[in-house]
PDB file of C-alpha atoms in Angstrom:
ATOM      1  CA  UNK A   1      51.581-292.620 -30.161  1.00 81.00           C
ATOM      2  CA  UNK A   2      51.775-292.641 -34.271  1.00 87.00           C
ATOM      3  CA  UNK A   3      47.474-292.321 -35.537  1.00 91.00           C
ATOM      4  CA  UNK A   4      48.081-289.349 -32.142  1.00 94.00           C
ATOM      5  CA  UNK A   5      51.231-288.199 -33.679  1.00 95.00           C
ATOM      6  CA  UNK A   6      49.080-288.370 -37.120  1.00 96.00           C
ATOM      7  CA  UNK A   7      45.898-286.736 -36.159  1.00 95.00           C
ATOM      8  CA  UNK A   8      47.763-284.155 -34.230  1.00 97.00           C
ATOM      9  CA  UNK A   9      50.185-283.065 -36.788  1.00 96.00           C
ATOM     10  CA  UNK A  10      46.552-282.895 -39.121  1.00 94.00           C
ATOM     11  CA  UNK A  11      45.383-280.814 -36.939  1.00 95.00           C
ATOM     12  CA  UNK A  12      48.403-278.371 -36.695  1.00 97.00           C
ATOM     13  CA  UNK A  13      48.618-277.993 -40.166  1.00 95.00           C
ATOM     14  CA  UNK A  14      44.984-277.751 -41.502  1.00 92.00           C
ATOM     15  CA  UNK A  15      44.805-274.573 -39.443  1.00 93.00           C
ATOM     16  CA  UNK A  16      48.158-273.095 -39.133  1.00 95.00           C
ATOM     17  CA  UNK A  17      48.235-273.848 -35.251  1.00 97.00           C
ATOM     18  CA  UNK A  18      51.972-273.745 -34.890  1.00 97.00           C
ATOM     19  CA  UNK A  19      54.429-271.207 -36.106  1.00 97.00           C
ATOM     20  CA  UNK A  20      58.419-271.059 -36.321  1.00 97.00           C
ATOM     21  CA  UNK A  21      59.497-269.484 -32.933  1.00 97.00           C
ATOM     22  CA  UNK A  22      56.710-270.017 -31.090  1.00 98.00           C
ATOM     23  CA  UNK A  23      56.531-269.926 -27.061  1.00 98.00           C
ATOM     24  CA  UNK A  24      53.771-273.086 -26.222  1.00 98.00           C
ATOM     25  CA  UNK A  25      52.437-272.655 -22.750  1.00 98.00           C
ATOM     26  CA  UNK A  26      51.071-275.870 -22.516  1.00 98.00           C
ATOM     27  CA  UNK A  27      47.719-275.443 -19.584  1.00 96.00           C
ATOM     28  CA  UNK A  28      48.707-279.176 -17.797  1.00 94.00           C
ATOM     29  CA  UNK A  29      46.169-279.612 -15.236  1.00 90.00           C
ATOM     30  CA  UNK A  30      47.406-283.215 -14.475  1.00 88.00           C
ATOM     31  CA  UNK A  31      44.522-285.687 -16.041  1.00 91.00           C
ATOM     32  CA  UNK A  32      45.029-287.648 -19.591  1.00 94.00           C
ATOM     33  CA  UNK A  33      44.137-285.433 -21.874  1.00 95.00           C
ATOM     34  CA  UNK A  34      46.303-282.483 -21.257  1.00 96.00           C
ATOM     35  CA  UNK A  35      49.206-285.344 -19.695  1.00 96.00           C
ATOM     36  CA  UNK A  36      48.779-286.996 -23.551  1.00 96.00           C
ATOM     37  CA  UNK A  37      49.018-283.383 -25.540  1.00 97.00           C
ATOM     38  CA  UNK A  38      52.395-282.827 -23.397  1.00 97.00           C
ATOM     39  CA  UNK A  39      53.751-285.667 -24.299  1.00 96.00           C
ATOM     40  CA  UNK A  40      52.579-286.057 -28.108  1.00 97.00           C
ATOM     41  CA  UNK A  41      53.567-282.078 -28.786  1.00 97.00           C
ATOM     42  CA  UNK A  42      57.042-282.802 -26.774  1.00 97.00           C
ATOM     43  CA  UNK A  43      56.974-286.062 -29.279  1.00 96.00           C
ATOM     44  CA  UNK A  44      56.640-284.125 -32.131  1.00 97.00           C
ATOM     45  CA  UNK A  45      59.059-281.212 -31.518  1.00 97.00           C
ATOM     46  CA  UNK A  46      61.536-283.138 -32.529  1.00 95.00           C
ATOM     47  CA  UNK A  47      60.643-283.575 -35.862  1.00 94.00           C
ATOM     48  CA  UNK A  48      58.524-281.009 -36.701  1.00 95.00           C
ATOM     49  CA  UNK A  49      59.078-278.131 -39.712  1.00 94.00           C
ATOM     50  CA  UNK A  50      58.512-276.008 -37.239  1.00 95.00           C
ATOM     51  CA  UNK A  51      60.547-274.644 -34.527  1.00 96.00           C
ATOM     52  CA  UNK A  52      58.890-273.825 -30.853  1.00 97.00           C
ATOM     53  CA  UNK A  53      59.241-274.285 -27.127  1.00 98.00           C
ATOM     54  CA  UNK A  54      57.234-275.373 -24.883  1.00 98.00           C
ATOM     55  CA  UNK A  55      56.603-274.363 -21.572  1.00 98.00           C
ATOM     56  CA  UNK A  56      54.188-276.888 -19.102  1.00 97.00           C
ATOM     57  CA  UNK A  57      51.883-274.704 -16.631  1.00 97.00           C
ATOM     58  CA  UNK A  58      49.826-276.334 -14.300  1.00 95.00           C
ATOM     59  CA  UNK A  59      47.183-274.238 -12.114  1.00 92.00           C
ATOM     60  CA  UNK A  60      46.934-275.320  -8.351  1.00 90.00           C
ATOM     61  CA  UNK A  61      43.137-274.102  -7.447  1.00 88.00           C
ATOM     62  CA  UNK A  62      43.783-274.099  -4.023  1.00 84.00           C
ATOM     63  CA  UNK A  63      42.353-278.305  -3.467  1.00 82.00           C
ATOM     64  CA  UNK A  64      44.325-280.356  -1.227  1.00 81.00           C
ATOM     65  CA  UNK A  65      45.724-281.768  -4.216  1.00 84.00           C
ATOM     66  CA  UNK A  66      48.587-285.133  -3.539  1.00 86.00           C
ATOM     67  CA  UNK A  67      51.493-283.405  -3.415  1.00 90.00           C
ATOM     68  CA  UNK A  68      53.204-287.079  -4.570  1.00 93.00           C
ATOM     69  CA  UNK A  69      51.683-286.942  -8.131  1.00 93.00           C
ATOM     70  CA  UNK A  70      52.735-283.453  -8.847  1.00 93.00           C
ATOM     71  CA  UNK A  71      56.753-284.425  -8.216  1.00 94.00           C
ATOM     72  CA  UNK A  72      55.798-287.781 -10.049  1.00 95.00           C
ATOM     73  CA  UNK A  73      54.049-284.829 -12.987  1.00 95.00           C
ATOM     74  CA  UNK A  74      57.005-282.563 -12.917  1.00 95.00           C
ATOM     75  CA  UNK A  75      59.538-285.472 -12.911  1.00 96.00           C
ATOM     76  CA  UNK A  76      57.885-286.798 -16.243  1.00 96.00           C
ATOM     77  CA  UNK A  77      58.280-282.767 -17.302  1.00 96.00           C
ATOM     78  CA  UNK A  78      61.917-283.144 -16.692  1.00 96.00           C
ATOM     79  CA  UNK A  79      62.050-286.743 -18.698  1.00 96.00           C
ATOM     80  CA  UNK A  80      61.586-284.742 -21.633  1.00 96.00           C
ATOM     81  CA  UNK A  81      63.137-281.982 -21.406  1.00 96.00           C
ATOM     82  CA  UNK A  82      60.021-279.563 -20.879  1.00 97.00           C
ATOM     83  CA  UNK A  83      59.681-277.057 -18.344  1.00 97.00           C
ATOM     84  CA  UNK A  84      57.395-277.570 -15.484  1.00 96.00           C
ATOM     85  CA  UNK A  85      55.433-275.025 -13.512  1.00 96.00           C
ATOM     86  CA  UNK A  86      52.376-274.148 -10.955  1.00 93.00           C
ATOM     87  CA  UNK A  87      50.489-271.762 -10.467  1.00 92.00           C
ATOM     88  CA  UNK A  88      49.067-271.331  -6.389  1.00 90.00           C
ATOM     89  CA  UNK A  89      45.997-269.294  -6.076  1.00 90.00           C
ATOM     90  CA  UNK A  90      42.959-269.550  -4.166  1.00 88.00           C
ATOM     91  CA  UNK A  91      40.251-270.270  -7.242  1.00 88.00           C
ATOM     92  CA  UNK A  92      38.229-272.423  -4.945  1.00 82.00           C
ATOM     93  CA  UNK A  93      37.916-270.460  -1.698  1.00 85.00           C
ATOM     94  CA  UNK A  94      36.454-267.081  -4.237  1.00 87.00           C
ATOM     95  CA  UNK A  95      33.638-269.529  -5.728  1.00 83.00           C
ATOM     96  CA  UNK A  96      32.886-270.932  -2.148  1.00 79.00           C
ATOM     97  CA  UNK A  97      32.658-267.108  -0.625  1.00 83.00           C
ATOM     98  CA  UNK A  98      30.541-265.846  -4.275  1.00 79.00           C
ATOM     99  CA  UNK A  99      27.881-269.219  -3.633  1.00 72.00           C
ATOM    100  CA  UNK A 100      27.937-269.775  -6.963  1.00 68.00           C
ATOM    101  CA  UNK A 101      24.733-271.357  -9.099  1.00 70.00           C
ATOM    102  CA  UNK A 102      27.615-272.168 -11.838  1.00 70.00           C
ATOM    103  CA  UNK A 103      30.726-272.850 -10.268  1.00 78.00           C
ATOM    104  CA  UNK A 104      32.118-274.641 -12.923  1.00 78.00           C
ATOM    105  CA  UNK A 105      31.756-271.504 -15.378  1.00 79.00           C
ATOM    106  CA  UNK A 106      33.041-269.291 -13.337  1.00 83.00           C
ATOM    107  CA  UNK A 107      36.158-271.786 -12.211  1.00 84.00           C
ATOM    108  CA  UNK A 108      36.468-271.397 -15.959  1.00 84.00           C
ATOM    109  CA  UNK A 109      37.297-268.394 -16.354  1.00 87.00           C
ATOM    110  CA  UNK A 110      39.432-267.790 -13.265  1.00 89.00           C
ATOM    111  CA  UNK A 111      41.330-270.946 -14.578  1.00 90.00           C
ATOM    112  CA  UNK A 112      41.701-269.689 -18.023  1.00 89.00           C
ATOM    113  CA  UNK A 113      42.412-265.557 -16.887  1.00 92.00           C
ATOM    114  CA  UNK A 114      45.683-267.648 -14.036  1.00 93.00           C
ATOM    115  CA  UNK A 115      47.213-269.558 -16.981  1.00 93.00           C
ATOM    116  CA  UNK A 116      46.685-265.980 -19.585  1.00 93.00           C
ATOM    117  CA  UNK A 117      48.271-264.231 -16.919  1.00 93.00           C
ATOM    118  CA  UNK A 118      51.353-267.090 -16.516  1.00 95.00           C
ATOM    119  CA  UNK A 119      51.873-267.650 -20.145  1.00 95.00           C
ATOM    120  CA  UNK A 120      52.480-264.168 -20.518  1.00 95.00           C
ATOM    121  CA  UNK A 121      54.990-264.230 -17.723  1.00 95.00           C
ATOM    122  CA  UNK A 122      56.886-267.234 -19.017  1.00 96.00           C
ATOM    123  CA  UNK A 123      57.373-265.015 -22.774  1.00 95.00           C
ATOM    124  CA  UNK A 124      54.495-267.381 -24.723  1.00 97.00           C
ATOM    125  CA  UNK A 125      52.393-266.251 -27.851  1.00 97.00           C
ATOM    126  CA  UNK A 126      50.233-269.177 -27.947  1.00 97.00           C
ATOM    127  CA  UNK A 127      48.496-271.434 -24.971  1.00 97.00           C
ATOM    128  CA  UNK A 128      48.006-275.481 -25.651  1.00 98.00           C
ATOM    129  CA  UNK A 129      44.866-277.191 -23.927  1.00 97.00           C
ATOM    130  CA  UNK A 130      43.609-280.318 -23.945  1.00 96.00           C
ATOM    131  CA  UNK A 131      40.302-280.409 -26.037  1.00 96.00           C
ATOM    132  CA  UNK A 132      39.787-283.291 -28.035  1.00 96.00           C
ATOM    133  CA  UNK A 133      37.416-284.720 -30.869  1.00 94.00           C
ATOM    134  CA  UNK A 134      34.270-285.680 -28.425  1.00 95.00           C
ATOM    135  CA  UNK A 135      35.056-282.710 -26.283  1.00 94.00           C
ATOM    136  CA  UNK A 136      34.229-280.491 -29.435  1.00 93.00           C
ATOM    137  CA  UNK A 137      30.881-282.157 -30.210  1.00 94.00           C
ATOM    138  CA  UNK A 138      29.567-282.252 -26.280  1.00 95.00           C
ATOM    139  CA  UNK A 139      30.301-278.756 -26.549  1.00 93.00           C
ATOM    140  CA  UNK A 140      28.363-278.322 -29.800  1.00 92.00           C
ATOM    141  CA  UNK A 141      25.400-280.578 -27.797  1.00 94.00           C
ATOM    142  CA  UNK A 142      25.881-277.796 -24.333  1.00 94.00           C
ATOM    143  CA  UNK A 143      25.078-274.732 -26.907  1.00 92.00           C
ATOM    144  CA  UNK A 144      22.389-276.547 -28.785  1.00 92.00           C
ATOM    145  CA  UNK A 145      20.871-277.508 -25.796  1.00 94.00           C
ATOM    146  CA  UNK A 146      21.426-274.842 -23.131  1.00 91.00           C
ATOM    147  CA  UNK A 147      21.497-271.917 -24.686  1.00 90.00           C
ATOM    148  CA  UNK A 148      19.404-272.909 -28.048  1.00 91.00           C
ATOM    149  CA  UNK A 149      22.752-272.238 -30.419  1.00 87.00           C
ATOM    150  CA  UNK A 150      24.178-274.171 -33.166  1.00 84.00           C
ATOM    151  CA  UNK A 151      28.139-273.278 -32.003  1.00 84.00           C
ATOM    152  CA  UNK A 152      31.327-275.029 -30.085  1.00 86.00           C
ATOM    153  CA  UNK A 153      34.823-274.102 -29.627  1.00 86.00           C
ATOM    154  CA  UNK A 154      37.661-272.619 -32.499  1.00 88.00           C
ATOM    155  CA  UNK A 155      40.619-274.734 -32.918  1.00 92.00           C
ATOM    156  CA  UNK A 156      42.352-271.919 -33.217  1.00 94.00           C
ATOM    157  CA  UNK A 157      41.027-268.512 -31.440  1.00 93.00           C
ATOM    158  CA  UNK A 158      43.134-265.201 -30.654  1.00 92.00           C
ATOM    159  CA  UNK A 159      42.805-263.766 -27.715  1.00 89.00           C
ATOM    160  CA  UNK A 160      42.884-259.923 -27.850  1.00 87.00           C
ATOM    161  CA  UNK A 161      43.381-259.003 -24.567  1.00 85.00           C
ATOM    162  CA  UNK A 162      45.635-260.775 -23.077  1.00 87.00           C
ATOM    163  CA  UNK A 163      47.539-261.338 -27.360  1.00 91.00           C
ATOM    164  CA  UNK A 164      48.113-265.272 -26.952  1.00 95.00           C
ATOM    165  CA  UNK A 165      46.410-267.380 -29.529  1.00 97.00           C
ATOM    166  CA  UNK A 166      44.558-270.466 -27.667  1.00 96.00           C
ATOM    167  CA  UNK A 167      45.297-273.459 -30.044  1.00 97.00           C
ATOM    168  CA  UNK A 168      43.609-277.381 -29.892  1.00 97.00           C
ATOM    169  CA  UNK A 169      45.897-279.624 -31.508  1.00 97.00           C
ATOM    170  CA  UNK A 170      43.667-282.731 -30.252  1.00 96.00           C
ATOM    171  CA  UNK A 171      40.310-281.822 -32.303  1.00 94.00           C
ATOM    172  CA  UNK A 172      40.547-284.884 -34.542  1.00 93.00           C
ATOM    173  CA  UNK A 173      41.362-287.087 -31.806  1.00 95.00           C
ATOM    174  CA  UNK A 174      38.928-289.161 -29.684  1.00 94.00           C
ATOM    175  CA  UNK A 175      39.298-289.523 -26.050  1.00 94.00           C
ATOM    176  CA  UNK A 176      39.665-293.494 -25.838  1.00 93.00           C
ATOM    177  CA  UNK A 177      42.657-292.618 -27.733  1.00 94.00           C
ATOM    178  CA  UNK A 178      43.970-290.562 -24.905  1.00 95.00           C
ATOM    179  CA  UNK A 179      42.861-292.878 -22.232  1.00 92.00           C
ATOM    180  CA  UNK A 180      45.307-295.801 -24.273  1.00 92.00           C
ATOM    181  CA  UNK A 181      48.168-293.589 -24.904  1.00 93.00           C
ATOM    182  CA  UNK A 182      47.794-292.663 -21.042  1.00 93.00           C
ATOM    183  CA  UNK A 183      47.750-295.849 -19.768  1.00 92.00           C
ATOM    184  CA  UNK A 184      50.040-296.985 -22.567  1.00 92.00           C
ATOM    185  CA  UNK A 185      53.170-295.029 -21.627  1.00 92.00           C
ATOM    186  CA  UNK A 186      51.652-295.141 -17.706  1.00 93.00           C
ATOM    187  CA  UNK A 187      51.212-291.191 -17.782  1.00 95.00           C
ATOM    188  CA  UNK A 188      51.449-288.578 -14.271  1.00 94.00           C
ATOM    189  CA  UNK A 189      48.009-288.602 -13.066  1.00 92.00           C
ATOM    190  CA  UNK A 190      47.101-285.181 -11.186  1.00 89.00           C
ATOM    191  CA  UNK A 191      43.362-286.400  -9.757  1.00 86.00           C
ATOM    192  CA  UNK A 192      41.142-283.675  -9.346  1.00 77.00           C
ATOM    193  CA  UNK A 193      39.625-283.314  -5.755  1.00 76.00           C
ATOM    194  CA  UNK A 194      36.973-280.903  -6.918  1.00 76.00           C
ATOM    195  CA  UNK A 195      33.484-282.308  -5.960  1.00 72.00           C
ATOM    196  CA  UNK A 196      32.205-281.222  -8.996  1.00 70.00           C
ATOM    197  CA  UNK A 197      34.209-283.262 -10.530  1.00 68.00           C
ATOM    198  CA  UNK A 198      31.989-285.876 -12.910  1.00 68.00           C
ATOM    199  CA  UNK A 199      28.842-284.564 -11.361  1.00 67.00           C
ATOM    200  CA  UNK A 200      28.410-281.255 -14.718  1.00 83.00           C
ATOM    201  CA  UNK A 201      26.098-280.860 -17.914  1.00 88.00           C
ATOM    202  CA  UNK A 202      28.988-282.085 -19.534  1.00 89.00           C
ATOM    203  CA  UNK A 203      29.180-285.172 -17.729  1.00 91.00           C
ATOM    204  CA  UNK A 204      25.521-285.997 -18.817  1.00 93.00           C
ATOM    205  CA  UNK A 205      25.698-285.157 -22.461  1.00 95.00           C
ATOM    206  CA  UNK A 206      28.539-287.617 -22.651  1.00 95.00           C
ATOM    207  CA  UNK A 207      26.823-289.959 -21.676  1.00 95.00           C
ATOM    208  CA  UNK A 208      23.797-288.743 -24.015  1.00 96.00           C
ATOM    209  CA  UNK A 209      26.472-288.912 -26.380  1.00 96.00           C
ATOM    210  CA  UNK A 210      27.575-292.855 -25.380  1.00 96.00           C
ATOM    211  CA  UNK A 211      23.725-293.507 -25.319  1.00 97.00           C
ATOM    212  CA  UNK A 212      23.340-291.986 -28.442  1.00 96.00           C
ATOM    213  CA  UNK A 213      26.485-294.602 -30.003  1.00 96.00           C
ATOM    214  CA  UNK A 214      25.230-297.355 -28.321  1.00 96.00           C
ATOM    215  CA  UNK A 215      21.497-297.179 -29.651  1.00 96.00           C
ATOM    216  CA  UNK A 216      22.412-295.730 -33.392  1.00 96.00           C
ATOM    217  CA  UNK A 217      25.917-295.591 -33.854  1.00 95.00           C
ATOM    218  CA  UNK A 218      25.563-292.178 -34.721  1.00 95.00           C
ATOM    219  CA  UNK A 219      28.776-291.201 -32.786  1.00 94.00           C
ATOM    220  CA  UNK A 220      31.200-291.405 -35.796  1.00 91.00           C
ATOM    221  CA  UNK A 221      28.758-289.599 -38.137  1.00 92.00           C
ATOM    222  CA  UNK A 222      28.339-286.818 -36.121  1.00 91.00           C
ATOM    223  CA  UNK A 223      31.885-286.004 -36.018  1.00 89.00           C
ATOM    224  CA  UNK A 224      32.233-286.566 -39.462  1.00 86.00           C
ATOM    225  CA  UNK A 225      28.626-283.624 -39.605  1.00 84.00           C
ATOM    226  CA  UNK A 226      31.239-281.705 -37.497  1.00 83.00           C
ATOM    227  CA  UNK A 227      33.934-281.762 -39.299  1.00 78.00           C
ATOM    228  CA  UNK A 228      33.886-283.151 -42.755  1.00 69.00           C
ATOM    229  CA  UNK A 229      35.604-280.226 -45.309  1.00 55.00           C
ATOM    230  CA  UNK A 230      33.511-282.577 -48.033  1.00 53.00           C
ATOM    231  CA  UNK A 231      30.245-281.577 -46.164  1.00 47.00           C
ATOM    232  CA  UNK A 232      31.350-277.809 -45.343  1.00 52.00           C
ATOM    233  CA  UNK A 233      32.129-278.440 -41.304  1.00 56.00           C
ATOM    234  CA  UNK A 234      30.514-276.412 -38.268  1.00 58.00           C
ATOM    235  CA  UNK A 235      32.856-274.262 -37.877  1.00 57.00           C
ATOM    236  CA  UNK A 236      33.104-273.559 -42.125  1.00 58.00           C
ATOM    237  CA  UNK A 237      29.090-272.607 -41.998  1.00 53.00           C
ATOM    238  CA  UNK A 238      28.808-270.541 -37.889  1.00 51.00           C
ATOM    239  CA  UNK A 239      31.839-269.623 -38.005  1.00 51.00           C
ATOM    240  CA  UNK A 240      30.912-266.530 -37.436  1.00 47.00           C
ATOM    241  CA  UNK A 241      29.375-267.222 -34.447  1.00 46.00           C
ATOM    242  CA  UNK A 242      31.691-269.508 -32.669  1.00 43.00           C
ATOM    243  CA  UNK A 243      33.386-267.859 -30.029  1.00 42.00           C
TER     244      UNK A 243
END
């Protein structure tokens, strides 16, 4: 917990993610990453120099989610003093009707739109997502291989249409630490019933990076290349290209 708090606090400080008076919606998919983010932000809130509020928002895509898992998540949110909100949608049905070649991309856009709308409804000015260091690296490879661009997502970005600022406090945290936190503290998980889960281009890239690391031991060096300010990190080099 302390290591995660330290890395999260560094990201918040480095990029000015949280200010006094913020009301932050945590995008709570129910997976280990978003649950860990909620747990860490709730813990950080107790000693943070900034005074801010949290609300956890779950977007129900219209799939057959285990309601016992949802109830367990709600109970956990109550135990840490965070309001838990579920937005029911029919996103999955819409995607099926359109017969999209890239359903994950459309789902992501629709889910983000629903998150933004609910965050605005609850008076939030910021939206926190559980993207971590591995996601940063995977997105870099996805852009390079499939789009021919040197790019990844920003730690902080302002969405003009919704007037909400998107923050990613876990950008310095590797996924393995989140898995450990979820197990140690027995965080409730809402399992993803989507048929595309673990069958995406991102999963292919995750496996590619794992294979490269196994063969060359290069993952940490790749992360250093992206983050190390002494080496002009990726965001400094190509910030005008990143969205």
